[in-house]
PDB file of C-alpha atoms and ligand atoms in Angstrom:
ATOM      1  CA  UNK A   1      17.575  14.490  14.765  1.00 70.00           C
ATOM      2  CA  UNK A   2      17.558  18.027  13.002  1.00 70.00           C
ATOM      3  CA  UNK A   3      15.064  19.961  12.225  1.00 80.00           C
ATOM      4  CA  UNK A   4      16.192  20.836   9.092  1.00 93.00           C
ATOM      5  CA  UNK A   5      14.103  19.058   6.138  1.00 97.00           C
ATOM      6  CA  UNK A   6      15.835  15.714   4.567  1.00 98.00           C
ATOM      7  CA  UNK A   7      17.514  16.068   0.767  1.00 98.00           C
ATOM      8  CA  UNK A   8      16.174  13.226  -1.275  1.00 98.00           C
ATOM      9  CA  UNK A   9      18.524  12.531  -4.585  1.00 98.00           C
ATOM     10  CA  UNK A  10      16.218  11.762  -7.079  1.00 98.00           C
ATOM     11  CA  UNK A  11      15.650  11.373 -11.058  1.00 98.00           C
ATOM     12  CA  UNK A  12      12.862  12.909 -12.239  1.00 97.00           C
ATOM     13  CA  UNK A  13      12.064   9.136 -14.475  1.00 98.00           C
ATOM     14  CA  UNK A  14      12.778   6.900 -11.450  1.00 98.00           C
ATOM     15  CA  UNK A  15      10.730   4.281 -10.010  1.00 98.00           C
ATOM     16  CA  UNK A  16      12.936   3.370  -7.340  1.00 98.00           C
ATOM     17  CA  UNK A  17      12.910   7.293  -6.184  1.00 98.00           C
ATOM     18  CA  UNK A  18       9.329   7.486  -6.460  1.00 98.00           C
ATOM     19  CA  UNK A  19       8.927   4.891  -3.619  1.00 99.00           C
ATOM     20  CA  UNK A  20      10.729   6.922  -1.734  1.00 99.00           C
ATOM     21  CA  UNK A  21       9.222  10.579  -2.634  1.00 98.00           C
ATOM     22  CA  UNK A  22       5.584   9.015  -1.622  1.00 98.00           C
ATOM     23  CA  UNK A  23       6.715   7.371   1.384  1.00 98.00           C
ATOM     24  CA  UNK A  24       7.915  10.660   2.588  1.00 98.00           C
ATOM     25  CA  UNK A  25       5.071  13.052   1.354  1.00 98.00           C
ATOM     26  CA  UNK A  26       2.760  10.337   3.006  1.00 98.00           C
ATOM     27  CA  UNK A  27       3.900  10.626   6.166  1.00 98.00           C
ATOM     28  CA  UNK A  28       4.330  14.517   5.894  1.00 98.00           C
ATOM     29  CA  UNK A  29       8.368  13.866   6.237  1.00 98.00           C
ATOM     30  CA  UNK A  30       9.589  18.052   5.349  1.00 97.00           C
ATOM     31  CA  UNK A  31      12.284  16.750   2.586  1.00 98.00           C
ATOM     32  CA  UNK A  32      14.164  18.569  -0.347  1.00 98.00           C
ATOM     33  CA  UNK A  33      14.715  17.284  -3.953  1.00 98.00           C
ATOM     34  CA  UNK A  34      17.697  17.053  -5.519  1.00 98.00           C
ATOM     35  CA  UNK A  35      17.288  15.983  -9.247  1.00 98.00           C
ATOM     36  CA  UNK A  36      20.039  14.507 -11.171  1.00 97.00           C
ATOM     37  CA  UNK A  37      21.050  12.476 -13.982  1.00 97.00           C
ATOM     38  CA  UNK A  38      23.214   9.501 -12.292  1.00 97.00           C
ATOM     39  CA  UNK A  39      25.208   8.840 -15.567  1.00 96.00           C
ATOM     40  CA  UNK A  40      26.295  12.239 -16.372  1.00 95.00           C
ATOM     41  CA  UNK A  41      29.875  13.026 -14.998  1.00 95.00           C
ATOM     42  CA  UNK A  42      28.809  15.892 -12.576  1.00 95.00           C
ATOM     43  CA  UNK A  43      26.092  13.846 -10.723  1.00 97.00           C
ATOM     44  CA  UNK A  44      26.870  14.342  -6.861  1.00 97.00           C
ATOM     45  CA  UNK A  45      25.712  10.336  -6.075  1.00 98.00           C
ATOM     46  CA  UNK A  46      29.744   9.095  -5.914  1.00 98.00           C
ATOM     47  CA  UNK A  47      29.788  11.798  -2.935  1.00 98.00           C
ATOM     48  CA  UNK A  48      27.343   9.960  -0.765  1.00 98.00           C
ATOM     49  CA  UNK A  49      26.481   5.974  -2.389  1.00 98.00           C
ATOM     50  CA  UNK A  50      29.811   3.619  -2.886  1.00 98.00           C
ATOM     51  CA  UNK A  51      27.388   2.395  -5.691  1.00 98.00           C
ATOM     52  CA  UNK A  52      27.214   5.747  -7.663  1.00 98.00           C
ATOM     53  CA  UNK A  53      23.300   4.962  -7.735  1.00 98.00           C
ATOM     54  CA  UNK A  54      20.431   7.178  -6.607  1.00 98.00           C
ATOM     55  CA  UNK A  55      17.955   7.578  -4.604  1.00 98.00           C
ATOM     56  CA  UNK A  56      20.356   8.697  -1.344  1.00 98.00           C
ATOM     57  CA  UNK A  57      18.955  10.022   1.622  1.00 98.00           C
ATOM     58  CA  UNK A  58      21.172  12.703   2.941  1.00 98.00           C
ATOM     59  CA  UNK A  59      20.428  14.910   5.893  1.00 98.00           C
ATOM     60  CA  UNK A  60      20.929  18.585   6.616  1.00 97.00           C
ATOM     61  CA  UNK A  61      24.857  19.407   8.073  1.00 95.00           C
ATOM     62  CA  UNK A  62      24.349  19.755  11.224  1.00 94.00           C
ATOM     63  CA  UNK A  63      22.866  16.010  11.492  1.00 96.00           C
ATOM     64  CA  UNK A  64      25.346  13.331  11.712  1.00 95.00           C
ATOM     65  CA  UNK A  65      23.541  10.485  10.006  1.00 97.00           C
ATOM     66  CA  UNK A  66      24.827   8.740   7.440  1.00 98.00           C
ATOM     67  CA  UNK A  67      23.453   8.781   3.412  1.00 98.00           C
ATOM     68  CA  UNK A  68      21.206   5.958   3.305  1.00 98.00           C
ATOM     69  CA  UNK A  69      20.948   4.598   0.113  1.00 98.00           C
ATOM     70  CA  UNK A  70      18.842   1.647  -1.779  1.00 98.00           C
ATOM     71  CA  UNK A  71      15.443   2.200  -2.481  1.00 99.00           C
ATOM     72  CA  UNK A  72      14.224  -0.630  -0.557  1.00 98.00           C
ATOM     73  CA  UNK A  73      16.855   0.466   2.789  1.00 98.00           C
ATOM     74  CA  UNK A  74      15.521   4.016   1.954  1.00 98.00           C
ATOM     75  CA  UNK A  75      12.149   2.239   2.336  1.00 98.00           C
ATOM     76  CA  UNK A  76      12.488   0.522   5.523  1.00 98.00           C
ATOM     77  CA  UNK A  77      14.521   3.282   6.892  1.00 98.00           C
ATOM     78  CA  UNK A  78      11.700   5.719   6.722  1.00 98.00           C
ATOM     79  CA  UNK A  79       9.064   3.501   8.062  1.00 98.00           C
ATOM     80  CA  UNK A  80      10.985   2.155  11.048  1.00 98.00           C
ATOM     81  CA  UNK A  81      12.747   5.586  11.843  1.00 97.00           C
ATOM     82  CA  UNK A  82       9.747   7.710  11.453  1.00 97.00           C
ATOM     83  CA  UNK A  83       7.209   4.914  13.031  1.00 97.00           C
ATOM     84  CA  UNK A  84       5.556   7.455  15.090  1.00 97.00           C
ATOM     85  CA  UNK A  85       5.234  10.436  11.982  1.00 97.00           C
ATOM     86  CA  UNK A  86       1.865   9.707  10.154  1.00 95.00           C
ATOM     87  CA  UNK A  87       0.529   6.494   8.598  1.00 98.00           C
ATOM     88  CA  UNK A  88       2.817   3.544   9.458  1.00 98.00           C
ATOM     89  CA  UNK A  89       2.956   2.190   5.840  1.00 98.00           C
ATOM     90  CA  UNK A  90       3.067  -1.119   7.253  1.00 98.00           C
ATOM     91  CA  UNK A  91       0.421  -3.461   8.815  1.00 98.00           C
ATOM     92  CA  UNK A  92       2.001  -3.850  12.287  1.00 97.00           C
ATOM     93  CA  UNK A  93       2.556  -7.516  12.878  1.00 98.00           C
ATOM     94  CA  UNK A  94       5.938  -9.070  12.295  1.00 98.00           C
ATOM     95  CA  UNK A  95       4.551 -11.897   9.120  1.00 98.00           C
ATOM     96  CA  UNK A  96       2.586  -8.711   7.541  1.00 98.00           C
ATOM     97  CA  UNK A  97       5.643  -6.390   8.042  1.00 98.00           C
ATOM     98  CA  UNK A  98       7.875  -9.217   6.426  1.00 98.00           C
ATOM     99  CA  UNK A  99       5.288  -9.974   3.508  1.00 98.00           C
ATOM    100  CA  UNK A 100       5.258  -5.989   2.942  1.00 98.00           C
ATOM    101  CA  UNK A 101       9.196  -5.843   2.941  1.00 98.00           C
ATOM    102  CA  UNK A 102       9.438  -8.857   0.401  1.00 98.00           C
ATOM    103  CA  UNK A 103       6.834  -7.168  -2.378  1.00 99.00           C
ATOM    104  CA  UNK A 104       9.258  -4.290  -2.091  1.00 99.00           C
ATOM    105  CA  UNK A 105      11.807  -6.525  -2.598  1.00 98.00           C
ATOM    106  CA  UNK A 106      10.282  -8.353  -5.748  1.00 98.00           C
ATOM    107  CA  UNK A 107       9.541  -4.931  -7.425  1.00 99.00           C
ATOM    108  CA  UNK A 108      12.868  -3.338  -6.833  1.00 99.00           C
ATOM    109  CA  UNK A 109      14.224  -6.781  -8.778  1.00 98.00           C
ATOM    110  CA  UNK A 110      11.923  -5.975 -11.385  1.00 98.00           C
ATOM    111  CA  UNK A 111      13.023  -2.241 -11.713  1.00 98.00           C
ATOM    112  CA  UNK A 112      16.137  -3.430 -12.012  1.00 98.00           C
ATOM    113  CA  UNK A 113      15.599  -6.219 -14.339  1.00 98.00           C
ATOM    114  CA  UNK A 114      13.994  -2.828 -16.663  1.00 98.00           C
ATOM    115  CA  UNK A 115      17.089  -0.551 -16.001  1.00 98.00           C
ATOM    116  CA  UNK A 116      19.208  -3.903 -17.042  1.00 98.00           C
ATOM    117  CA  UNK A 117      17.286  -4.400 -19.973  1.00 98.00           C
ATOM    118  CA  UNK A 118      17.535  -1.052 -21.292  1.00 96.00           C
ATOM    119  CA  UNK A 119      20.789  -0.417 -21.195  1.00 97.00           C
ATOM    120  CA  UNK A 120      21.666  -3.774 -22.602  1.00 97.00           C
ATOM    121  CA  UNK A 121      19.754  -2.397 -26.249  1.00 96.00           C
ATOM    122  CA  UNK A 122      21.618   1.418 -25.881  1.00 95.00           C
ATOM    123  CA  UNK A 123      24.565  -0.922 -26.577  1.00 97.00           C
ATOM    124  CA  UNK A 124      25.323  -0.830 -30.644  1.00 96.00           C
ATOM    125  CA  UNK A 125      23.469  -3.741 -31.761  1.00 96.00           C
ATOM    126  CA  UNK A 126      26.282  -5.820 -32.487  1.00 97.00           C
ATOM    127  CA  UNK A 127      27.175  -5.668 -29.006  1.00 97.00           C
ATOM    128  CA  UNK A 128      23.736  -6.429 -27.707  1.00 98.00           C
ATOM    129  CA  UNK A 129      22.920  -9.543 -26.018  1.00 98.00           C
ATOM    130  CA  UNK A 130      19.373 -11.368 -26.589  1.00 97.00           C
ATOM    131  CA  UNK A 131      19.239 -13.936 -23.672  1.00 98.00           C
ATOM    132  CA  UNK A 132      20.374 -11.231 -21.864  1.00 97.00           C
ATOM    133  CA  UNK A 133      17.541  -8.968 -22.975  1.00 97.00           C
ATOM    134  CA  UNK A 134      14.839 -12.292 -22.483  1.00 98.00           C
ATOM    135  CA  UNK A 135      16.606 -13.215 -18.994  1.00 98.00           C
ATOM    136  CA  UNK A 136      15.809  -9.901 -17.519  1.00 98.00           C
ATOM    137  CA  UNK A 137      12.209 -10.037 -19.505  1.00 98.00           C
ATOM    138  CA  UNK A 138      11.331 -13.161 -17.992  1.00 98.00           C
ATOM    139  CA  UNK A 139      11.876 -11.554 -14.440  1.00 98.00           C
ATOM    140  CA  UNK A 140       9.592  -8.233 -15.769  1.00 98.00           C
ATOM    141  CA  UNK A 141       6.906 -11.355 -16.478  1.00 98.00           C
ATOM    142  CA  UNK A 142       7.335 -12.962 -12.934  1.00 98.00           C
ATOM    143  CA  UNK A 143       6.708 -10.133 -10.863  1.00 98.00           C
ATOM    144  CA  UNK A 144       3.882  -9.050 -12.654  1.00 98.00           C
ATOM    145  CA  UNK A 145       2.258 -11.972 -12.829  1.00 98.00           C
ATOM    146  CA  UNK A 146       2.980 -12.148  -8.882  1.00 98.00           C
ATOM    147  CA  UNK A 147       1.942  -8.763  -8.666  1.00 98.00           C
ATOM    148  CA  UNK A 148      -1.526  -9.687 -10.230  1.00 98.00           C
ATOM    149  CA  UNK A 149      -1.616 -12.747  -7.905  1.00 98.00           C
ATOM    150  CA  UNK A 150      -1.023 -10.341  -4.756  1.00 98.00           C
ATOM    151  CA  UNK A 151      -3.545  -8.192  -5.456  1.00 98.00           C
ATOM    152  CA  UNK A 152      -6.898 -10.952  -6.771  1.00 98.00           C
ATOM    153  CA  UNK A 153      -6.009 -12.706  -3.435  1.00 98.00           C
ATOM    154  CA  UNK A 154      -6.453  -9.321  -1.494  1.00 98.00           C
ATOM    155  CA  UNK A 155      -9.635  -8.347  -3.650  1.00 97.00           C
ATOM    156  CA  UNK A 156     -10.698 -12.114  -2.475  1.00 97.00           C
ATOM    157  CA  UNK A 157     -10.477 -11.511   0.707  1.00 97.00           C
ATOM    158  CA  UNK A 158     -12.189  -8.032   0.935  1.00 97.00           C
ATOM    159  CA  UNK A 159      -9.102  -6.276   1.010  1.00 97.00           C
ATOM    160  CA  UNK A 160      -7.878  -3.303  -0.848  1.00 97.00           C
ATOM    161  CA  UNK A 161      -4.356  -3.300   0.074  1.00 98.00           C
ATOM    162  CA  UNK A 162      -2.038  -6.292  -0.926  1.00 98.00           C
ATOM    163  CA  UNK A 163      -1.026  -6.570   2.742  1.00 98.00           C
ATOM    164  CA  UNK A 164      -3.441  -5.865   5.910  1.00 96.00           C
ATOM    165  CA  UNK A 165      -6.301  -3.093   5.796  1.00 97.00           C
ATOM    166  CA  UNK A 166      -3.985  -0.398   4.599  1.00 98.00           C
ATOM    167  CA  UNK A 167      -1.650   1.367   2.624  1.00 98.00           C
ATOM    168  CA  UNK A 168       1.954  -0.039   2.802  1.00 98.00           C
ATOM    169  CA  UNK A 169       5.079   0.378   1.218  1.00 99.00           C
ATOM    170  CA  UNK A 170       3.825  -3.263  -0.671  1.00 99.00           C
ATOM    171  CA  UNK A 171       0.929  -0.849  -2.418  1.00 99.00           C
ATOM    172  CA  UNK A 172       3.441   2.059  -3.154  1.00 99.00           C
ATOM    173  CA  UNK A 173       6.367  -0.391  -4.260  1.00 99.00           C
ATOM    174  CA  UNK A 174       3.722  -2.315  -7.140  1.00 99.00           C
ATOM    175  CA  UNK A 175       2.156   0.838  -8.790  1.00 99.00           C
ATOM    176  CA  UNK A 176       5.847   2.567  -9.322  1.00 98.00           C
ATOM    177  CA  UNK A 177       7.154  -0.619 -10.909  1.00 99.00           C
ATOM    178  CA  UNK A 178       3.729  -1.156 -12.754  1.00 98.00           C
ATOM    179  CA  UNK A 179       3.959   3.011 -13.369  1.00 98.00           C
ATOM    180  CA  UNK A 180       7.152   2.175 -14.920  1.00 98.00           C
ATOM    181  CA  UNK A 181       6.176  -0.544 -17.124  1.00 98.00           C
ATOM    182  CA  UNK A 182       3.158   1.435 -18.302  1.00 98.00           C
ATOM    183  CA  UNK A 183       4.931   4.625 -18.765  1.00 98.00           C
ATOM    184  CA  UNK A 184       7.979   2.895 -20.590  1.00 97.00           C
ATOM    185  CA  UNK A 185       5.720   1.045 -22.390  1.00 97.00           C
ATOM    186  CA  UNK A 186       7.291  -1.956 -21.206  1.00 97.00           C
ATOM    187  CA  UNK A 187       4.614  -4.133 -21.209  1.00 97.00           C
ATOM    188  CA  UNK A 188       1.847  -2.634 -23.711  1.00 96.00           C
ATOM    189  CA  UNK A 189      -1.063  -5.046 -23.380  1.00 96.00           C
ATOM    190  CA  UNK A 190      -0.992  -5.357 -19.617  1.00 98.00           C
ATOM    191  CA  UNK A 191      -4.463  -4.064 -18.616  1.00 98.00           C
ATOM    192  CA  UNK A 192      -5.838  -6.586 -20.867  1.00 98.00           C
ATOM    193  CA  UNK A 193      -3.694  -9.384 -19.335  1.00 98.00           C
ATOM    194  CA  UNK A 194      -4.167  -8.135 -15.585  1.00 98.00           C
ATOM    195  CA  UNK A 195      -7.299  -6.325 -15.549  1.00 98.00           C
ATOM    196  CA  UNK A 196      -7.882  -6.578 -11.802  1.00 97.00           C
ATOM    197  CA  UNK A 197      -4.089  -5.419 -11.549  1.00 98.00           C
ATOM    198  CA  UNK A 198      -4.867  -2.660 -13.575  1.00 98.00           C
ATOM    199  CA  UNK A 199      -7.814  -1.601 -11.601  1.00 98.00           C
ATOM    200  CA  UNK A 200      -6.189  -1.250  -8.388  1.00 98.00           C
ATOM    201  CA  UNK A 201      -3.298   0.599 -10.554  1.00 98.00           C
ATOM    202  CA  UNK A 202      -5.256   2.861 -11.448  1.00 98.00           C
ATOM    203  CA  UNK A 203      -6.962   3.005  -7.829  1.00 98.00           C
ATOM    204  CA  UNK A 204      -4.406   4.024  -6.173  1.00 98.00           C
ATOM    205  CA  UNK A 205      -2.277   6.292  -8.781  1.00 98.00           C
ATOM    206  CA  UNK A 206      -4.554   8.510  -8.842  1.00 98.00           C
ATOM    207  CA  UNK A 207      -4.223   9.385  -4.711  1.00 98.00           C
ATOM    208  CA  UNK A 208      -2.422  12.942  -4.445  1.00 98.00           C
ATOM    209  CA  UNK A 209       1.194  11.508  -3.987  1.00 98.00           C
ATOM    210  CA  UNK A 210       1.377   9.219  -6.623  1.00 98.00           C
ATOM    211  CA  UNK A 211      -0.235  11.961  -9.106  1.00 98.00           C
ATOM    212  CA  UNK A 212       2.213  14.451  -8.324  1.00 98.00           C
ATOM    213  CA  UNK A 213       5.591  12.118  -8.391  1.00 98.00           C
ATOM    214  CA  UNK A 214       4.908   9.781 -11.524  1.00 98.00           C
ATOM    215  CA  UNK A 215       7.400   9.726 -13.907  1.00 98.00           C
ATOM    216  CA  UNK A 216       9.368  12.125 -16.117  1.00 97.00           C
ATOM    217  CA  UNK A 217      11.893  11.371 -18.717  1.00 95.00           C
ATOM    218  CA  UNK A 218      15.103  13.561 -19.331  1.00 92.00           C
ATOM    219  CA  UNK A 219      18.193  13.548 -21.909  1.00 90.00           C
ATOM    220  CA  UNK A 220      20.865  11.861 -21.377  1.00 91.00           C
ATOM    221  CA  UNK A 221      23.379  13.429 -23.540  1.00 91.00           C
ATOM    222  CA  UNK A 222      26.487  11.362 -22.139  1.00 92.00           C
ATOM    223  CA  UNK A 223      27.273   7.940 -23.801  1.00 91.00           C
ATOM    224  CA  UNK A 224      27.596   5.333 -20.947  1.00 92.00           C
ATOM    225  CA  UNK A 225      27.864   1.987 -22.874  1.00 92.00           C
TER     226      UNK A 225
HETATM  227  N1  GSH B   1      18.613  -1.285  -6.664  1.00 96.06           N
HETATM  228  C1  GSH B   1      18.852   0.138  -6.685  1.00 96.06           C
HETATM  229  C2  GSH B   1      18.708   0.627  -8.113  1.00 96.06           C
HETATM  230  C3  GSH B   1      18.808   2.125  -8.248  1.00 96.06           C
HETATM  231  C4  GSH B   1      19.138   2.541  -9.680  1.00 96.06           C
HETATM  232  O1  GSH B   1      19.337   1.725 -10.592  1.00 96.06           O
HETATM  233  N2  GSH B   1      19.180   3.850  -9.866  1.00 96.06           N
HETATM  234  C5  GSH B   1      19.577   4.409 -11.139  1.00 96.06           C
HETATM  235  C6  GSH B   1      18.711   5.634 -11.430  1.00 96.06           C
HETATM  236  S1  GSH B   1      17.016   5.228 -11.587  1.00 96.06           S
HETATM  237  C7  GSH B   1      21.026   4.869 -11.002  1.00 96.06           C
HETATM  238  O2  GSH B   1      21.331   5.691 -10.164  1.00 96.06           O
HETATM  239  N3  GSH B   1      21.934   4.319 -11.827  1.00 96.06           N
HETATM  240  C8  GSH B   1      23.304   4.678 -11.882  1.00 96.06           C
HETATM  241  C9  GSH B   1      24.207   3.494 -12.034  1.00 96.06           C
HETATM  242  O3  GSH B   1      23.704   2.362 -12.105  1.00 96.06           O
HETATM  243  O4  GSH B   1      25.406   3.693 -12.063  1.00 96.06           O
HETATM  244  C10 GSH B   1      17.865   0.802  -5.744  1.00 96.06           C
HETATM  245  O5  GSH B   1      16.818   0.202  -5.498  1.00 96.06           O
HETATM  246  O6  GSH B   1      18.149   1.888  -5.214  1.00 96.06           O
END
């Protein structure tokens, strides 16, 4: 492995990045970012994801890794590849590790269910699609409602983490999907519904890595649907 620090492609509003951005800072991973709108026509993400989507992990030339790409691959990448850099993000055992992995898995579909949802009403609202709109609202419902579940059965059992006695990518992956929804206003009475959810939101955004990456909205001045 170089020495050279990582490149992180990034957008300053996204969730998905975020994970990403605090996993690394959090471990004390020396990476770069690379800001970009993904939808505008001189985004560099074609170049390195198939998918045309960001976040991308690239590393420096002289490395010969691959881009990895997915938030959630990003995820597991870091933790398993950089196991002995700072805090494992991960309780250890194989059923924790697994549990950890699925939450991250269950808020990326949530993220996405948002970024679905959103693009669907940019469409000209003849060309907008309701049950499309309540299909991917019904997912933003499940996983916060799962989310809340997660986190009253840790506070039941003493815990403050969702999974084992620490911070994991399960903690980081809920508060930048619930940082979403609160910052898009995507949900506007949800600290009334989820109080304790909202409690250990708030808990944990306001640790140093989570203040300094939450999100920040640009313009997107090219017309993609
Ligand atoms: N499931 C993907 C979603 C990533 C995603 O939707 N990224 C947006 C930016 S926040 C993007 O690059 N979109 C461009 C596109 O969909 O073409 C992940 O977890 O990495």
């Amino acid at each position: 492995m170089s020495s050279e620090p990582l490149t992180l492609i990034s957008a300053t509003p996204s969730p998905f990045a975020r994970m990403n951005r605090i996993a690394l800072q959090v471990k004390g991973i020396p990476f770069e970012l690379q800001n970009e709108i993904p939808w505008e026509s001189k985004t560099q993400t074609p170049k390195y994801n198939p998918l045309e989507k960001l976040p991308i992990l690239v590393f420096p030339k002289n490395d010969p890794r691959p881009p990895v790409y997915e938030s959630a691959h990003i995820q597991t990448y870091i933790v398993e590849k950089y196991a002995d850099k700072g805090p494992k993000l991960l309780p250890g055992d194989l059923d924790g590790n697994l549990m950890a992995k699925q939450i991250v898995v269950l808020s990326v579909g949530c993220m996405d269910a948002m970024v679905l949802s959103r693009w669907e009403s940019r469409r000209e609202k003849e060309q907008q699609s309701q049950k499309w709109i309540d299909r991917q609202s019904r997912k933003v419902d499940g996983a916060m409602w799962a989310f809340n579940d997660y986190v009253e059965a840790a506070q039941k059992d003493g815990r403050e983490f969702v999974v084992g006695a620490e911070l994991t990518i399960a903690d980081i992956a809920i508060v930048c999907t619930v940082g979403f929804i609160d910052f898009g206003e995507v949900r506007p009475g949800w600290r009334e519904q989820y109080p304790k959810l909202a409690h250990y939101f708030d808990h944990l955004d306001a640790r140093k890595e989570f203040k300094e990456t939450r999100p920040v909205m640009f313009d997107l001045t090219e017309k993609v649907v």
